[in-house]
PDB file of C-alpha atoms in Angstrom:
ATOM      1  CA  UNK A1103       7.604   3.480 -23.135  1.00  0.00           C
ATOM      2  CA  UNK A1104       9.780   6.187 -21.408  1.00  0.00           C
ATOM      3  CA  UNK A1105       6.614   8.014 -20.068  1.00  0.00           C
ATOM      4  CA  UNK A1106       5.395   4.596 -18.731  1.00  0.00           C
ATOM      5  CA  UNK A1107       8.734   4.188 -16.804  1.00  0.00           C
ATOM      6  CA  UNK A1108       8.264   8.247 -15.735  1.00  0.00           C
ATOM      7  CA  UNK A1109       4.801   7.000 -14.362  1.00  0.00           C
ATOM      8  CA  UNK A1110       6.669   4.155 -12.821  1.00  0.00           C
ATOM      9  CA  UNK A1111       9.494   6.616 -10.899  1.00  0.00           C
ATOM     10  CA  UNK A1112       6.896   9.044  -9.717  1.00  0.00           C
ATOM     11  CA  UNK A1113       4.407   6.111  -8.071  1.00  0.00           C
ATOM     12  CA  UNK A1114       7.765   4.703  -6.823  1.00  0.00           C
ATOM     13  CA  UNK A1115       8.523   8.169  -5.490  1.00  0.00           C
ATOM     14  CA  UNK A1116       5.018   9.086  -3.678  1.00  0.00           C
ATOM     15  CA  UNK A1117       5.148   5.185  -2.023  1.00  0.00           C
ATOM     16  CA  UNK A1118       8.205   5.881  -0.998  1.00  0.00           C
ATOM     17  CA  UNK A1119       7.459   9.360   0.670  1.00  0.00           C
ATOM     18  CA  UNK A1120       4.454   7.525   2.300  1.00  0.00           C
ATOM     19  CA  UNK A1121       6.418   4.481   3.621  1.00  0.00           C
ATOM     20  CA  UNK A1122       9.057   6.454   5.374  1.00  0.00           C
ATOM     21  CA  UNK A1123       6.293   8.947   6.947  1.00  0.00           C
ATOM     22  CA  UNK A1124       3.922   5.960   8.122  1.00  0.00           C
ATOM     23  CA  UNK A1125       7.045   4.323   9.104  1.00  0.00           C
ATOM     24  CA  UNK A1126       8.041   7.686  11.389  1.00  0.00           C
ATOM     25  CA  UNK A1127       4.119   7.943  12.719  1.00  0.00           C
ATOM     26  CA  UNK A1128       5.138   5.903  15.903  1.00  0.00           C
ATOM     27  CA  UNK A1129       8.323   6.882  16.764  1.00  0.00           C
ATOM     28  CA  UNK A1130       9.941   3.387  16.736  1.00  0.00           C
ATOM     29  CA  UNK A1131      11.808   2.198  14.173  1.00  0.00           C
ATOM     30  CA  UNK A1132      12.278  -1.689  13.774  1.00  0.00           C
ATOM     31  CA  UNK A1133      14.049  -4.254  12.030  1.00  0.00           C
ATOM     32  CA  UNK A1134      10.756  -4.947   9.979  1.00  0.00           C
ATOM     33  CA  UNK A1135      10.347  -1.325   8.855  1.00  0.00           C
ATOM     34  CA  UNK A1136      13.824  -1.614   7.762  1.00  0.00           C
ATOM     35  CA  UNK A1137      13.607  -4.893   5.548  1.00  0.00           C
ATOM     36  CA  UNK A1138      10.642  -2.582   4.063  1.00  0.00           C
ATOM     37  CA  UNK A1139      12.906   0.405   2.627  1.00  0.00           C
ATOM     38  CA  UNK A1140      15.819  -2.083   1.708  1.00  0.00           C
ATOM     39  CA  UNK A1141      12.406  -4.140  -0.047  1.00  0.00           C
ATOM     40  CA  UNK A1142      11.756  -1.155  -1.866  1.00  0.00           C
ATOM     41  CA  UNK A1143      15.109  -0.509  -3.209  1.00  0.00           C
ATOM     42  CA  UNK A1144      15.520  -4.116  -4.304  1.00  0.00           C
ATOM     43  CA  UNK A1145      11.801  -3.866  -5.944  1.00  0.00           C
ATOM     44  CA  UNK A1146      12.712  -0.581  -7.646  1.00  0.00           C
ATOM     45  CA  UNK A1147      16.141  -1.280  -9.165  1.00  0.00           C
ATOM     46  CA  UNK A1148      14.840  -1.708 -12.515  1.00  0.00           C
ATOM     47  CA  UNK A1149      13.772   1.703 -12.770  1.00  0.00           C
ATOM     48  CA  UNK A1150      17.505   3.157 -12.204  1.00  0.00           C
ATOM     49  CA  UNK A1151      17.663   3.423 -16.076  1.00  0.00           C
ATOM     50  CA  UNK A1152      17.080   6.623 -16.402  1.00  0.00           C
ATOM     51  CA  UNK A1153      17.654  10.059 -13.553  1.00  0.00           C
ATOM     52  CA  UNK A1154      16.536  11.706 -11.488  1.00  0.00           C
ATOM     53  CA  UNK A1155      15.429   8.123 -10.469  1.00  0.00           C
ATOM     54  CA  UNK A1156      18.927   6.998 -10.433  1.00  0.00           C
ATOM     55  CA  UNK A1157      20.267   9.459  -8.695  1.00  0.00           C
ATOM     56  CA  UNK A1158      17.150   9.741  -6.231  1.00  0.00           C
ATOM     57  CA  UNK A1159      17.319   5.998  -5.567  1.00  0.00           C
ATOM     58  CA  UNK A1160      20.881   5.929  -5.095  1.00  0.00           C
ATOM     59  CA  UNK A1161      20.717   8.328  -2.475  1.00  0.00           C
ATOM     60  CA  UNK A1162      18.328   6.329  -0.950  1.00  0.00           C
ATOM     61  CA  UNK A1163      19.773   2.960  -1.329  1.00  0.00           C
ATOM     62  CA  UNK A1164      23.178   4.876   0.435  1.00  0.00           C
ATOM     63  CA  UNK A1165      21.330   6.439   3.332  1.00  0.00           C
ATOM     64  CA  UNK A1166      19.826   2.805   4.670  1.00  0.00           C
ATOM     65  CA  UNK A1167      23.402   0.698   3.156  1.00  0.00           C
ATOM     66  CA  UNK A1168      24.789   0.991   6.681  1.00  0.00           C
ATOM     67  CA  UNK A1169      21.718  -0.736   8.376  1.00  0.00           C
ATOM     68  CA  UNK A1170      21.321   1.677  10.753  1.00  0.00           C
ATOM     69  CA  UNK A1171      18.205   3.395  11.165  1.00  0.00           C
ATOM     70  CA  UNK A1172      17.117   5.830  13.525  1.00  0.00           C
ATOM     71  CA  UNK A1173      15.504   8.907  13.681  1.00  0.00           C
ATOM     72  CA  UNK A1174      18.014  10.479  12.624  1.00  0.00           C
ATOM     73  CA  UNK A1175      18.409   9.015   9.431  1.00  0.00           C
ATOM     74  CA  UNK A1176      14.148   9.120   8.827  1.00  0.00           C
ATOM     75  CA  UNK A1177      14.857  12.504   8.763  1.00  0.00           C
ATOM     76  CA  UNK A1178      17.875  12.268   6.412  1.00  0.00           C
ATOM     77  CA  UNK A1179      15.569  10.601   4.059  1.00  0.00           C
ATOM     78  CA  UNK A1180      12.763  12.835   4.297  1.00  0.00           C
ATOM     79  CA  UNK A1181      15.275  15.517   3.028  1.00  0.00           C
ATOM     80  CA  UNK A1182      16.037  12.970   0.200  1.00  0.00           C
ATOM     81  CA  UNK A1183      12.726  13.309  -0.447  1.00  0.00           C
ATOM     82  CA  UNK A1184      11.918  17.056  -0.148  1.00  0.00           C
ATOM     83  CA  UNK A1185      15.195  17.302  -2.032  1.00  0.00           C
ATOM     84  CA  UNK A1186      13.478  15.819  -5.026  1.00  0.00           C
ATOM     85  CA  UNK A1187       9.871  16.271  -4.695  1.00  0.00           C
ATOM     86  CA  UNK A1188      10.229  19.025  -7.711  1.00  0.00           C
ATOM     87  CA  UNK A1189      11.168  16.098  -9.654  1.00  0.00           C
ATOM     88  CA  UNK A1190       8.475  13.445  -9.464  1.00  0.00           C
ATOM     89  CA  UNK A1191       5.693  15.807  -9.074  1.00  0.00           C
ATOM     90  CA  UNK A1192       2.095  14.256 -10.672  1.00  0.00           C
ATOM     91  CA  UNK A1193      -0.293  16.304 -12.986  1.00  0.00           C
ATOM     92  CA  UNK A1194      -3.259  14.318 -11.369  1.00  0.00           C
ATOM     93  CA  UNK A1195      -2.505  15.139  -7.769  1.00  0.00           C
ATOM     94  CA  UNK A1196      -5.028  13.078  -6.711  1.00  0.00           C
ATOM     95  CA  UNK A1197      -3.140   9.990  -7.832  1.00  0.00           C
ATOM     96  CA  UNK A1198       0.018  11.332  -6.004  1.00  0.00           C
ATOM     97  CA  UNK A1199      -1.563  11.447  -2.797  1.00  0.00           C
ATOM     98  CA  UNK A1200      -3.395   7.847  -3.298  1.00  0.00           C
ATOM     99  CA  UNK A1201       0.508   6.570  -3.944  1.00  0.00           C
ATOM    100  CA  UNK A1202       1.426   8.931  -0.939  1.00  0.00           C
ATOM    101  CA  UNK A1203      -1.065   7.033   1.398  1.00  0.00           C
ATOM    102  CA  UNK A1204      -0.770   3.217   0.048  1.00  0.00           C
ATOM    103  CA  UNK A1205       3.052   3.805   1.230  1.00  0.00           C
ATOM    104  CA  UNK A1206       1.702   5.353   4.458  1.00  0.00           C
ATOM    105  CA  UNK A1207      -0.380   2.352   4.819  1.00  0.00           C
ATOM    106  CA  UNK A1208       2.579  -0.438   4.261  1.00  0.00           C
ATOM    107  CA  UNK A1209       4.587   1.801   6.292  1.00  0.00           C
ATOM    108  CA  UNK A1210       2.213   1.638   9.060  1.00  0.00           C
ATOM    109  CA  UNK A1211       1.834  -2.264   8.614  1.00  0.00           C
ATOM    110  CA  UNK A1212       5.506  -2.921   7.929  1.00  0.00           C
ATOM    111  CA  UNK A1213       6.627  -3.600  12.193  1.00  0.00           C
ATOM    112  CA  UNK A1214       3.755  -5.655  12.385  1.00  0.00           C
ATOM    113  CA  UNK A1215       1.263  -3.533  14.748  1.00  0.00           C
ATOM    114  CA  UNK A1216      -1.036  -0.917  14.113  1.00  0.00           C
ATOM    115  CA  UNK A1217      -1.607   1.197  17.263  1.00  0.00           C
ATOM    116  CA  UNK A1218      -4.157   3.796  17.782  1.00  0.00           C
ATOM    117  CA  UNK A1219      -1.344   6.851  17.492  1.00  0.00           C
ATOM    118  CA  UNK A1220      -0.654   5.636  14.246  1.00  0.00           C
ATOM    119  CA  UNK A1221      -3.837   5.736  13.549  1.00  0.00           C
ATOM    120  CA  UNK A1222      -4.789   9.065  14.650  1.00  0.00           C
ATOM    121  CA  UNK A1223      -2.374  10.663  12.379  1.00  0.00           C
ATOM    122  CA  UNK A1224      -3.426   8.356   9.809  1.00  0.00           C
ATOM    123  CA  UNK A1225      -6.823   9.969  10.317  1.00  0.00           C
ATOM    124  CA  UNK A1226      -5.224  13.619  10.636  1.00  0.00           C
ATOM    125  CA  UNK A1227      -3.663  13.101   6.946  1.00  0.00           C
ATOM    126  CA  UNK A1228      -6.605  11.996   5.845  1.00  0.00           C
ATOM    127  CA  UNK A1229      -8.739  14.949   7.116  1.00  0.00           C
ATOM    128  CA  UNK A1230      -5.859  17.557   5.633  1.00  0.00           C
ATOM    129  CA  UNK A1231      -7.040  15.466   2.433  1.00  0.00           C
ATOM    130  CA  UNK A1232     -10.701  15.715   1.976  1.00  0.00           C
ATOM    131  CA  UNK A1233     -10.299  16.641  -1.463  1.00  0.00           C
ATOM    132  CA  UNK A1234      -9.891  12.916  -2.093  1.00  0.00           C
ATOM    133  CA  UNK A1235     -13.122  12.562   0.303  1.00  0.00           C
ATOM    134  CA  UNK A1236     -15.342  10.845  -3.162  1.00  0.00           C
ATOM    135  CA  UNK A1237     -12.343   9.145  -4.394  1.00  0.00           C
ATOM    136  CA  UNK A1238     -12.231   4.876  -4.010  1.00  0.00           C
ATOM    137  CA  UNK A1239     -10.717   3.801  -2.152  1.00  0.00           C
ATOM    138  CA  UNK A1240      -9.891   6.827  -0.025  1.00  0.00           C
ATOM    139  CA  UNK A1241     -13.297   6.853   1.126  1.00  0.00           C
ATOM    140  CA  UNK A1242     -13.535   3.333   2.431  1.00  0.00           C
ATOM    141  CA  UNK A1243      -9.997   3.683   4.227  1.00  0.00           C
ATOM    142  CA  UNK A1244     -11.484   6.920   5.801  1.00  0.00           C
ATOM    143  CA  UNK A1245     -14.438   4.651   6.982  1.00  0.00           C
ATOM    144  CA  UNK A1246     -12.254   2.111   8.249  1.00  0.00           C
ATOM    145  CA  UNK A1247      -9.864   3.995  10.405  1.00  0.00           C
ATOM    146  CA  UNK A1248     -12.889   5.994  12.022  1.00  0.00           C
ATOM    147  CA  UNK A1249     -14.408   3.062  12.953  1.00  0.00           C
ATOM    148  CA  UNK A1250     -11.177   1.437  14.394  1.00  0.00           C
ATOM    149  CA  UNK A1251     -10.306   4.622  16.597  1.00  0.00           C
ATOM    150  CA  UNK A1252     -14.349   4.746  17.299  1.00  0.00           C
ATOM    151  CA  UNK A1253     -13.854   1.456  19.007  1.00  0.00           C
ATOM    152  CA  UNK A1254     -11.702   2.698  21.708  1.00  0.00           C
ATOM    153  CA  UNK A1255      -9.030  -0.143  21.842  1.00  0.00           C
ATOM    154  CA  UNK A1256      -7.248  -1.644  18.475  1.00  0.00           C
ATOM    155  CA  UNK A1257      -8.790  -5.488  19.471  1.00  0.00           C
ATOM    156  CA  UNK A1258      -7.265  -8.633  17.906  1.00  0.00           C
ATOM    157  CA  UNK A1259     -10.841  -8.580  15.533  1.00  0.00           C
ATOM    158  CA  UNK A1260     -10.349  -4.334  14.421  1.00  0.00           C
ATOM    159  CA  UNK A1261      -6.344  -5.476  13.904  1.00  0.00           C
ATOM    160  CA  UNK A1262      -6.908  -8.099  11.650  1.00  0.00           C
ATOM    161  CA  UNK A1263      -9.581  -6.037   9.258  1.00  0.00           C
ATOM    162  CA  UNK A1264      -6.945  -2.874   9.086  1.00  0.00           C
ATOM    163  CA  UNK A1265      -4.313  -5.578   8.314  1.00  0.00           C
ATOM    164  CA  UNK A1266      -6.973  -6.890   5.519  1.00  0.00           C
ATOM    165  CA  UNK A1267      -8.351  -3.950   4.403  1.00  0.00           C
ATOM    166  CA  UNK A1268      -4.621  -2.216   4.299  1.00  0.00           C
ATOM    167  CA  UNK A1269      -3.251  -5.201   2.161  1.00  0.00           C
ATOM    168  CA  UNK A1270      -6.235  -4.924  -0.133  1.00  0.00           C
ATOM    169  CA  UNK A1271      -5.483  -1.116  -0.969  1.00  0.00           C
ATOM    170  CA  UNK A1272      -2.297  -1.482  -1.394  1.00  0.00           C
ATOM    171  CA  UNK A1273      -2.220  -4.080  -4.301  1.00  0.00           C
ATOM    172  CA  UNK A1274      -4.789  -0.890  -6.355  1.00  0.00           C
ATOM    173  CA  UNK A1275      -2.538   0.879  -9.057  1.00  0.00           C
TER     174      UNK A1275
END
């Protein structure tokens, strides 16, 4: 059971990681993004049972309390994050950087637009990553933002399959 819930913190951990970086890829921070972290602090409660969750997640939970959020506090919580990444690290780093981009992913989709900026660095993280290159569903997601930014011009049509194809990968485990 307790390395089920250590499982638990460290997927928590690398969605988190992603959500605030895809939420930072565009620069803007909005009310949406927001109701995402304070989402993910309400959805992770349960796991305060044991540290350095507890700890890690209060921190957290503390930085976005004052429901302010700038870029000033994105970068506050990246330092949560760096601050702890010793502590959730994954012995299948593979799986830590599938968690990593699923968060990236909602964190792009959380304000309700994906742009083509967003994408490109989407597409630049998943480059730095082509060790995950023959890995579902990296592959596909590789496929699918190439042939959004191929397009030109993030249509109405390309929008709606990211949106689909985003919301699929992130209900995988």
């Amino acid at each position: 059971m307790e390395e089920n819930i250590i499982t638990q913190t460290q997927i928590a951990f690398h969605n988190l990681n992603g959500l605030i970086n895809g939420i930072a890829m565009d620069g803007h921070i909005t009310k949406s993004e927001f109701d995402a972290l304070k989402s993910w602090c309400q959805t992770h409660d349960g796991l305060c049972s044991i540290d350095p969750f507890k700890d890690f997640h209060e921190e957290v939970k503390e930085k976005i309390r004052s429901g302010v959020l700038g870029s000033e506090e994105i970068i506050e919580l990246q330092q949560i994050i760096a601050k702890y990444s010793p502590l959730f690290e994954e012995k299948d780093q593979i799986k830590a950087d599938l968690h990593f981009l699923q968060g990236v992913c909602y964190g792009i989709m959380a304000d309700g637009d994906i742009n083509k900026y967003e994408l490109n660095l989407l597409q630049k993280w998943l480059t730095d990553h082509d060790h995950l290159k023959d890995t579902y569903p990296f592959n596909e997601i590789t496929a699918v933002v190439k042939k959004a930014i191929d397009a030109g011009k993030i249509e109405q049509e390309e929008y709606k399959y990211l949106t689909k194809y985003f919301l699929e990968f992130l209900k995988i485990d």
